[in-house]
PDB file of C-alpha atoms and ligand atoms in Angstrom:
ATOM      1  CA  MET A   1      24.438 -14.941 -58.078  1.00 40.00           C
ATOM      2  CA  ARG A   2      24.584 -18.579 -57.118  1.00 43.00           C
ATOM      3  CA  ARG A   3      27.207 -17.993 -54.456  1.00 44.00           C
ATOM      4  CA  ALA A   4      25.650 -15.353 -52.576  1.00 43.00           C
ATOM      5  CA  PRO A   5      22.872 -17.341 -50.769  1.00 44.00           C
ATOM      6  CA  ALA A   6      25.465 -19.990 -49.715  1.00 43.00           C
ATOM      7  CA  VAL A   7      27.722 -17.216 -48.170  1.00 42.00           C
ATOM      8  CA  LEU A   8      24.811 -15.745 -46.454  1.00 43.00           C
ATOM      9  CA  ALA A   9      23.630 -19.217 -45.110  1.00 42.00           C
ATOM     10  CA  ALA A  10      27.209 -19.921 -43.817  1.00 39.00           C
ATOM     11  CA  CYS A  11      27.211 -16.538 -41.956  1.00 39.00           C
ATOM     12  CA  ALA A  12      23.949 -17.143 -40.424  1.00 42.00           C
ATOM     13  CA  LEU A  13      25.092 -20.790 -39.397  1.00 42.00           C
ATOM     14  CA  SER A  14      28.400 -19.315 -37.794  1.00 37.00           C
ATOM     15  CA  LEU A  15      26.506 -16.810 -35.928  1.00 42.00           C
ATOM     16  CA  ALA A  16      24.056 -19.304 -34.520  1.00 43.00           C
ATOM     17  CA  LEU A  17      27.030 -21.729 -33.632  1.00 42.00           C
ATOM     18  CA  THR A  18      28.721 -18.671 -31.837  1.00 42.00           C
ATOM     19  CA  GLY A  19      25.566 -18.111 -30.168  1.00 44.00           C
ATOM     20  CA  VAL A  20      25.351 -21.559 -28.741  1.00 51.00           C
ATOM     21  CA  ALA A  21      29.177 -21.826 -27.856  1.00 52.00           C
ATOM     22  CA  GLY A  22      28.828 -18.722 -25.823  1.00 63.00           C
ATOM     23  CA  ALA A  23      25.383 -19.523 -24.348  1.00 71.00           C
ATOM     24  CA  GLU A  24      24.901 -17.846 -21.104  1.00 84.00           C
ATOM     25  CA  GLY A  25      21.929 -17.617 -18.767  1.00 91.00           C
ATOM     26  CA  PRO A  26      18.843 -19.540 -18.215  1.00 94.00           C
ATOM     27  CA  ALA A  27      17.421 -21.628 -21.047  1.00 95.00           C
ATOM     28  CA  LEU A  28      14.131 -20.174 -22.405  1.00 97.00           C
ATOM     29  CA  ALA A  29      12.138 -22.670 -24.798  1.00 97.00           C
ATOM     30  CA  GLY A  30       9.996 -20.995 -27.233  1.00 98.00           C
ATOM     31  CA  SER A  31       7.626 -22.958 -29.377  1.00 97.00           C
ATOM     32  CA  VAL A  32       5.077 -22.103 -32.098  1.00 97.00           C
ATOM     33  CA  GLY A  33       2.776 -24.401 -33.925  1.00 95.00           C
ATOM     34  CA  PRO A  34       1.334 -26.842 -34.713  1.00 93.00           C
ATOM     35  CA  GLY A  35      -1.971 -25.128 -34.921  1.00 94.00           C
ATOM     36  CA  PHE A  36      -2.320 -21.838 -33.083  1.00 96.00           C
ATOM     37  CA  GLN A  37      -0.028 -22.656 -30.052  1.00 96.00           C
ATOM     38  CA  ILE A  38       2.602 -20.438 -28.993  1.00 97.00           C
ATOM     39  CA  SER A  39       4.464 -20.923 -25.740  1.00 97.00           C
ATOM     40  CA  LEU A  40       7.602 -19.843 -23.733  1.00 98.00           C
ATOM     41  CA  ARG A  41       8.732 -22.236 -21.191  1.00 97.00           C
ATOM     42  CA  ASP A  42      11.529 -22.568 -18.729  1.00 96.00           C
ATOM     43  CA  ALA A  43      13.836 -25.719 -18.240  1.00 92.00           C
ATOM     44  CA  SER A  44      11.192 -27.249 -16.171  1.00 94.00           C
ATOM     45  CA  GLY A  45       8.390 -26.911 -18.681  1.00 95.00           C
ATOM     46  CA  ASN A  46       6.765 -24.099 -16.729  1.00 96.00           C
ATOM     47  CA  ALA A  47       5.304 -21.206 -18.780  1.00 96.00           C
ATOM     48  CA  ILE A  48       7.482 -18.265 -17.998  1.00 96.00           C
ATOM     49  CA  THR A  49       6.079 -15.148 -16.188  1.00 94.00           C
ATOM     50  CA  ARG A  50       8.964 -13.581 -14.846  1.00 94.00           C
ATOM     51  CA  LEU A  51      12.822 -13.525 -15.114  1.00 95.00           C
ATOM     52  CA  ASP A  52      15.736 -11.850 -13.557  1.00 93.00           C
ATOM     53  CA  PRO A  53      17.618  -9.325 -15.601  1.00 94.00           C
ATOM     54  CA  GLY A  54      20.840 -10.623 -17.449  1.00 94.00           C
ATOM     55  CA  PRO A  55      21.691 -13.067 -20.180  1.00 96.00           C
ATOM     56  CA  ALA A  56      19.280 -15.784 -21.329  1.00 96.00           C
ATOM     57  CA  VAL A  57      19.368 -18.211 -24.177  1.00 97.00           C
ATOM     58  CA  LEU A  58      16.161 -18.452 -26.092  1.00 97.00           C
ATOM     59  CA  THR A  59      15.677 -21.544 -28.235  1.00 97.00           C
ATOM     60  CA  VAL A  60      12.621 -21.452 -30.541  1.00 97.00           C
ATOM     61  CA  ASP A  61      11.148 -24.565 -32.050  1.00 97.00           C
ATOM     62  CA  ASP A  62       9.279 -23.178 -35.133  1.00 97.00           C
ATOM     63  CA  LEU A  63       6.913 -26.182 -35.911  1.00 96.00           C
ATOM     64  CA  SER A  64       4.805 -24.498 -38.524  1.00 95.00           C
ATOM     65  CA  ASP A  65       5.332 -22.901 -41.985  1.00 95.00           C
ATOM     66  CA  GLU A  66       2.273 -20.443 -41.320  1.00 95.00           C
ATOM     67  CA  HIS A  67       3.416 -18.863 -37.946  1.00 97.00           C
ATOM     68  CA  ASP A  68       6.621 -17.221 -36.724  1.00 97.00           C
ATOM     69  CA  PHE A  69       7.909 -16.664 -33.084  1.00 98.00           C
ATOM     70  CA  HIS A  70       8.863 -12.995 -32.640  1.00 98.00           C
ATOM     71  CA  LEU A  71       9.993 -11.810 -29.098  1.00 98.00           C
ATOM     72  CA  GLN A  72      10.192  -8.185 -28.398  1.00 97.00           C
ATOM     73  CA  GLY A  73      11.012  -6.147 -25.431  1.00 96.00           C
ATOM     74  CA  PRO A  74      13.701  -3.641 -23.979  1.00 96.00           C
ATOM     75  CA  GLY A  75      16.980  -4.281 -26.065  1.00 96.00           C
ATOM     76  CA  VAL A  76      15.564  -7.486 -27.818  1.00 97.00           C
ATOM     77  CA  ASP A  77      13.780  -8.089 -31.046  1.00 97.00           C
ATOM     78  CA  VAL A  78      14.237 -11.511 -32.401  1.00 97.00           C
ATOM     79  CA  THR A  79      12.034 -13.432 -34.815  1.00 97.00           C
ATOM     80  CA  THR A  80      11.922 -16.674 -36.675  1.00 96.00           C
ATOM     81  CA  ASP A  81      10.565 -16.680 -40.316  1.00 95.00           C
ATOM     82  CA  VAL A  82       6.989 -17.482 -40.879  1.00 95.00           C
ATOM     83  CA  ALA A  83       7.629 -19.622 -43.836  1.00 95.00           C
ATOM     84  CA  GLY A  84      10.654 -21.193 -42.249  1.00 92.00           C
ATOM     85  CA  THR A  85      10.594 -24.019 -39.627  1.00 94.00           C
ATOM     86  CA  GLY A  86      13.126 -25.594 -37.411  1.00 96.00           C
ATOM     87  CA  THR A  87      15.203 -24.729 -34.292  1.00 97.00           C
ATOM     88  CA  THR A  88      16.786 -21.239 -33.819  1.00 96.00           C
ATOM     89  CA  THR A  89      18.908 -20.117 -30.833  1.00 96.00           C
ATOM     90  CA  PHE A  90      19.088 -16.451 -29.614  1.00 96.00           C
ATOM     91  CA  GLN A  91      21.462 -15.141 -27.087  1.00 96.00           C
ATOM     92  CA  LEU A  92      19.446 -12.470 -25.167  1.00 96.00           C
ATOM     93  CA  THR A  93      20.248  -9.539 -22.733  1.00 96.00           C
ATOM     94  CA  LEU A  94      17.134  -9.105 -20.650  1.00 96.00           C
ATOM     95  CA  VAL A  95      16.635  -5.851 -18.680  1.00 96.00           C
ATOM     96  CA  ASP A  96      13.846  -4.765 -16.407  1.00 94.00           C
ATOM     97  CA  GLY A  97      10.613  -4.367 -18.339  1.00 94.00           C
ATOM     98  CA  ARG A  98       7.847  -6.381 -20.134  1.00 95.00           C
ATOM     99  CA  TYR A  99       8.633  -8.713 -22.919  1.00 97.00           C
ATOM    100  CA  THR A 100       6.076  -9.889 -25.595  1.00 97.00           C
ATOM    101  CA  PHE A 101       6.162 -12.833 -27.847  1.00 98.00           C
ATOM    102  CA  VAL A 102       3.865 -13.128 -30.678  1.00 97.00           C
ATOM    103  CA  CYS A 103       2.979 -14.739 -33.992  1.00 97.00           C
ATOM    104  CA  ASP A 104       3.068 -11.726 -36.389  1.00 97.00           C
ATOM    105  CA  VAL A 105       0.512 -13.318 -38.706  1.00 96.00           C
ATOM    106  CA  HIS A 106      -1.881 -13.956 -35.769  1.00 96.00           C
ATOM    107  CA  PRO A 107      -1.139 -11.328 -33.130  1.00 94.00           C
ATOM    108  CA  LEU A 108      -4.173 -11.321 -31.268  1.00 93.00           C
ATOM    109  CA  ARG A 109      -4.693 -15.187 -31.080  1.00 93.00           C
ATOM    110  CA  MET A 110      -0.999 -16.096 -30.623  1.00 96.00           C
ATOM    111  CA  THR A 111       0.615 -14.020 -27.939  1.00 96.00           C
ATOM    112  CA  GLY A 112       1.972 -14.034 -24.571  1.00 96.00           C
ATOM    113  CA  SER A 113       4.468 -12.058 -22.266  1.00 96.00           C
ATOM    114  CA  PHE A 114       6.584 -12.172 -19.250  1.00 96.00           C
ATOM    115  CA  VAL A 115       8.256  -9.472 -16.911  1.00 94.00           C
ATOM    116  CA  VAL A 116      11.959  -9.026 -16.248  1.00 95.00           C
ATOM    117  CA  GLY A 117      12.710  -7.553 -12.829  1.00 91.00           C
ATOM    118  CA  ALA A 118      12.370  -8.069  -8.954  1.00 79.00           C
ATOM    119  CA  PRO A 119       9.142  -9.670  -7.867  1.00 73.00           C
ATOM    120  CA  PRO A 120       7.001  -7.309  -6.187  1.00 69.00           C
ATOM    121  CA  ALA A 121       7.798  -7.220  -2.404  1.00 72.00           C
ATOM    122  CA  ALA A 122       5.445  -9.118  -0.354  1.00 73.00           C
ATOM    123  CA  ALA A 123       3.439  -6.515   1.921  1.00 77.00           C
ATOM    124  CA  ALA A 124       4.428  -7.014   5.541  1.00 87.00           C
ATOM    125  CA  PRO A 125       1.686  -8.252   7.686  1.00 92.00           C
ATOM    126  CA  PRO A 126      -0.356  -5.801   9.740  1.00 94.00           C
ATOM    127  CA  ARG A 127       0.799  -5.081  13.240  1.00 96.00           C
ATOM    128  CA  LEU A 128      -1.637  -5.236  16.113  1.00 97.00           C
ATOM    129  CA  VAL A 129      -0.858  -4.451  19.658  1.00 98.00           C
ATOM    130  CA  LEU A 130      -2.396  -6.519  22.506  1.00 98.00           C
ATOM    131  CA  THR A 131      -1.954  -5.002  25.901  1.00 98.00           C
ATOM    132  CA  VAL A 132      -2.909  -6.256  29.298  1.00 97.00           C
ATOM    133  CA  THR A 133      -2.517  -4.320  32.556  1.00 97.00           C
ATOM    134  CA  PRO A 134      -3.961  -5.175  36.044  1.00 95.00           C
ATOM    135  CA  LYS A 135      -7.208  -3.390  35.064  1.00 95.00           C
ATOM    136  CA  ALA A 136      -7.519  -3.797  31.301  1.00 96.00           C
ATOM    137  CA  ILE A 137      -6.942  -5.696  28.220  1.00 97.00           C
ATOM    138  CA  THR A 138      -6.923  -3.821  24.873  1.00 97.00           C
ATOM    139  CA  LEU A 139      -6.333  -4.886  21.222  1.00 98.00           C
ATOM    140  CA  VAL A 140      -5.482  -2.000  18.967  1.00 97.00           C
ATOM    141  CA  SER A 141      -4.272  -1.371  15.501  1.00 96.00           C
ATOM    142  CA  ALA A 142      -0.860   0.105  14.598  1.00 91.00           C
ATOM    143  CA  ALA A 143      -2.506   3.557  14.582  1.00 92.00           C
ATOM    144  CA  GLY A 144      -3.889   2.932  18.063  1.00 95.00           C
ATOM    145  CA  LYS A 145      -7.470   2.295  17.156  1.00 96.00           C
ATOM    146  CA  ALA A 146      -9.543  -0.357  18.823  1.00 96.00           C
ATOM    147  CA  VAL A 147      -9.836  -3.620  16.669  1.00 97.00           C
ATOM    148  CA  ARG A 148     -13.428  -4.930  16.001  1.00 96.00           C
ATOM    149  CA  ALA A 149     -12.940  -6.417  12.677  1.00 96.00           C
ATOM    150  CA  LEU A 150     -10.163  -7.662  10.509  1.00 96.00           C
ATOM    151  CA  ALA A 151      -9.634  -9.270   6.999  1.00 95.00           C
ATOM    152  CA  PRO A 152      -8.394 -12.941   7.288  1.00 96.00           C
ATOM    153  CA  GLY A 153      -4.537 -13.414   6.822  1.00 95.00           C
ATOM    154  CA  PRO A 154      -1.413 -13.084   8.574  1.00 96.00           C
ATOM    155  CA  TYR A 155      -0.913 -10.603  11.453  1.00 97.00           C
ATOM    156  CA  VAL A 156       1.889  -9.748  13.751  1.00 97.00           C
ATOM    157  CA  ILE A 157       0.704  -9.201  17.240  1.00 97.00           C
ATOM    158  CA  VAL A 158       2.825  -7.418  19.766  1.00 97.00           C
ATOM    159  CA  VAL A 159       1.778  -8.471  23.247  1.00 98.00           C
ATOM    160  CA  ARG A 160       2.513  -6.259  26.119  1.00 97.00           C
ATOM    161  CA  ASP A 161       1.770  -8.097  29.307  1.00 96.00           C
ATOM    162  CA  ARG A 162       2.247  -5.502  32.000  1.00 96.00           C
ATOM    163  CA  ALA A 163       0.190  -7.474  34.814  1.00 94.00           C
ATOM    164  CA  ARG A 164       1.726 -10.278  37.079  1.00 95.00           C
ATOM    165  CA  THR A 165      -1.784 -11.157  37.980  1.00 95.00           C
ATOM    166  CA  GLN A 166      -3.259 -11.318  34.440  1.00 96.00           C
ATOM    167  CA  SER A 167      -2.599 -13.050  31.160  1.00 96.00           C
ATOM    168  CA  ALA A 168      -3.300 -11.979  27.428  1.00 97.00           C
ATOM    169  CA  ARG A 169      -4.867 -14.751  25.335  1.00 97.00           C
ATOM    170  CA  LEU A 170      -6.108 -14.803  21.726  1.00 97.00           C
ATOM    171  CA  ALA A 171      -8.433 -17.496  21.112  1.00 97.00           C
ATOM    172  CA  GLY A 172     -10.459 -18.209  17.804  1.00 97.00           C
ATOM    173  CA  ALA A 173     -10.500 -17.826  13.970  1.00 97.00           C
ATOM    174  CA  GLY A 174      -7.769 -20.503  13.941  1.00 97.00           C
ATOM    175  CA  VAL A 175      -5.574 -18.922  16.712  1.00 97.00           C
ATOM    176  CA  ASN A 176      -5.019 -19.820  20.254  1.00 97.00           C
ATOM    177  CA  ARG A 177      -2.130 -18.138  22.052  1.00 97.00           C
ATOM    178  CA  ALA A 178      -1.541 -16.772  25.424  1.00 97.00           C
ATOM    179  CA  THR A 179       1.064 -15.528  27.934  1.00 96.00           C
ATOM    180  CA  GLY A 180       1.191 -16.984  31.322  1.00 94.00           C
ATOM    181  CA  VAL A 181      -0.449 -15.152  34.131  1.00 93.00           C
ATOM    182  CA  PRO A 182       2.582 -14.547  36.217  1.00 94.00           C
ATOM    183  CA  PHE A 183       4.548 -13.485  32.970  1.00 96.00           C
ATOM    184  CA  VAL A 184       5.311  -9.655  32.607  1.00 96.00           C
ATOM    185  CA  GLY A 185       7.240  -8.440  29.420  1.00 97.00           C
ATOM    186  CA  THR A 186       6.777  -8.048  25.615  1.00 97.00           C
ATOM    187  CA  VAL A 187       6.370 -10.954  23.151  1.00 97.00           C
ATOM    188  CA  THR A 188       5.735 -10.884  19.475  1.00 97.00           C
ATOM    189  CA  TRP A 189       3.284 -13.474  18.002  1.00 97.00           C
ATOM    190  CA  LYS A 190       2.963 -14.182  14.302  1.00 97.00           C
ATOM    191  CA  VAL A 191      -0.592 -15.513  13.580  1.00 97.00           C
ATOM    192  CA  THR A 192      -2.723 -16.153  10.634  1.00 97.00           C
ATOM    193  CA  PHE A 193      -6.558 -15.606  11.242  1.00 97.00           C
ATOM    194  CA  ALA A 194      -9.084 -17.619   9.409  1.00 97.00           C
ATOM    195  CA  ALA A 195     -12.523 -16.357   8.671  1.00 97.00           C
ATOM    196  CA  GLY A 196     -14.635 -16.326  11.889  1.00 97.00           C
ATOM    197  CA  SER A 197     -14.200 -14.429  15.169  1.00 98.00           C
ATOM    198  CA  PHE A 198     -11.673 -14.511  18.004  1.00 98.00           C
ATOM    199  CA  SER A 199     -11.660 -13.112  21.500  1.00 98.00           C
ATOM    200  CA  TYR A 200      -8.988 -11.455  23.541  1.00 98.00           C
ATOM    201  CA  ARG A 201      -9.226 -11.929  27.278  1.00 97.00           C
ATOM    202  CA  SER A 202      -7.168 -12.725  30.341  1.00 97.00           C
ATOM    203  CA  ASP A 203      -7.134 -16.211  31.849  1.00 95.00           C
ATOM    204  CA  ALA A 204      -7.213 -14.681  35.269  1.00 94.00           C
ATOM    205  CA  ARG A 205     -10.435 -14.669  37.367  1.00 89.00           C
ATOM    206  CA  LYS A 206      -9.837 -11.947  39.953  1.00 85.00           C
ATOM    207  CA  PRO A 207     -10.299  -9.379  38.774  1.00 90.00           C
ATOM    208  CA  LYS A 208     -12.190 -10.464  35.683  1.00 93.00           C
ATOM    209  CA  LEU A 209     -11.056  -8.183  32.843  1.00 95.00           C
ATOM    210  CA  ARG A 210     -13.507  -7.420  30.063  1.00 92.00           C
ATOM    211  CA  GLY A 211     -11.960  -8.453  26.808  1.00 95.00           C
ATOM    212  CA  GLY A 212     -13.422  -8.129  23.398  1.00 97.00           C
ATOM    213  CA  GLN A 213     -14.409  -9.924  20.378  1.00 97.00           C
ATOM    214  CA  VAL A 214     -13.073  -9.378  16.831  1.00 98.00           C
ATOM    215  CA  PHE A 215     -14.776 -10.616  13.770  1.00 98.00           C
ATOM    216  CA  VAL A 216     -12.692 -11.784  10.738  1.00 97.00           C
ATOM    217  CA  PHE A 217     -14.126 -11.812   7.355  1.00 95.00           C
ATOM    218  CA  ALA A 218     -13.043 -11.117   3.736  1.00 88.00           C
TER     219      ALA A 218
HETATM  220 CU1   CU B 301       0.374 -17.537 -36.432  1.00 55.12          CU
END
């Protein structure tokens, strides 16, 4: 009966060494204890909230004999001992989904999670159309509705200047852009409106076009 634990220990050691030798993927640093601390950080020391799918190497520093570090998620279920302490390395293969790490003794107090997968795509900024003709200047949404109020943030303005005698200007709410009066053509402006208001108008005086005002508020 005396040899069995030694053999098991040797097997565990060789597995651990194999894991380190074949280490692949970003390094994840798990830590539990002292006290009720549990964390998972990247190589820069930042808390991990999202990772790409693929291999990763988890190294857990278990600093307490009252807690464990247990990571679970799609295809992964690894843990340290509650009573044990020390450093353990696990080779992981992460796939899309949510992974949770927890101390099994204090699952409500000591827990965290991260997501594996592509970050959510940033929404494209709304598109507005500013049109100036010899007789009118209008600002409409992509759906063709007159714009009177907007939320602050980035927008793409498609400017259609159809008048050799007029310009198209947006001024206010942190933006001041214009086409030249003689200019005719279509341009695209990327703008970011701050809270406040802006006007759209032409710089030409004859004839004086009636522009409009748009309020920007959250
Ligand atoms: Cu605990």
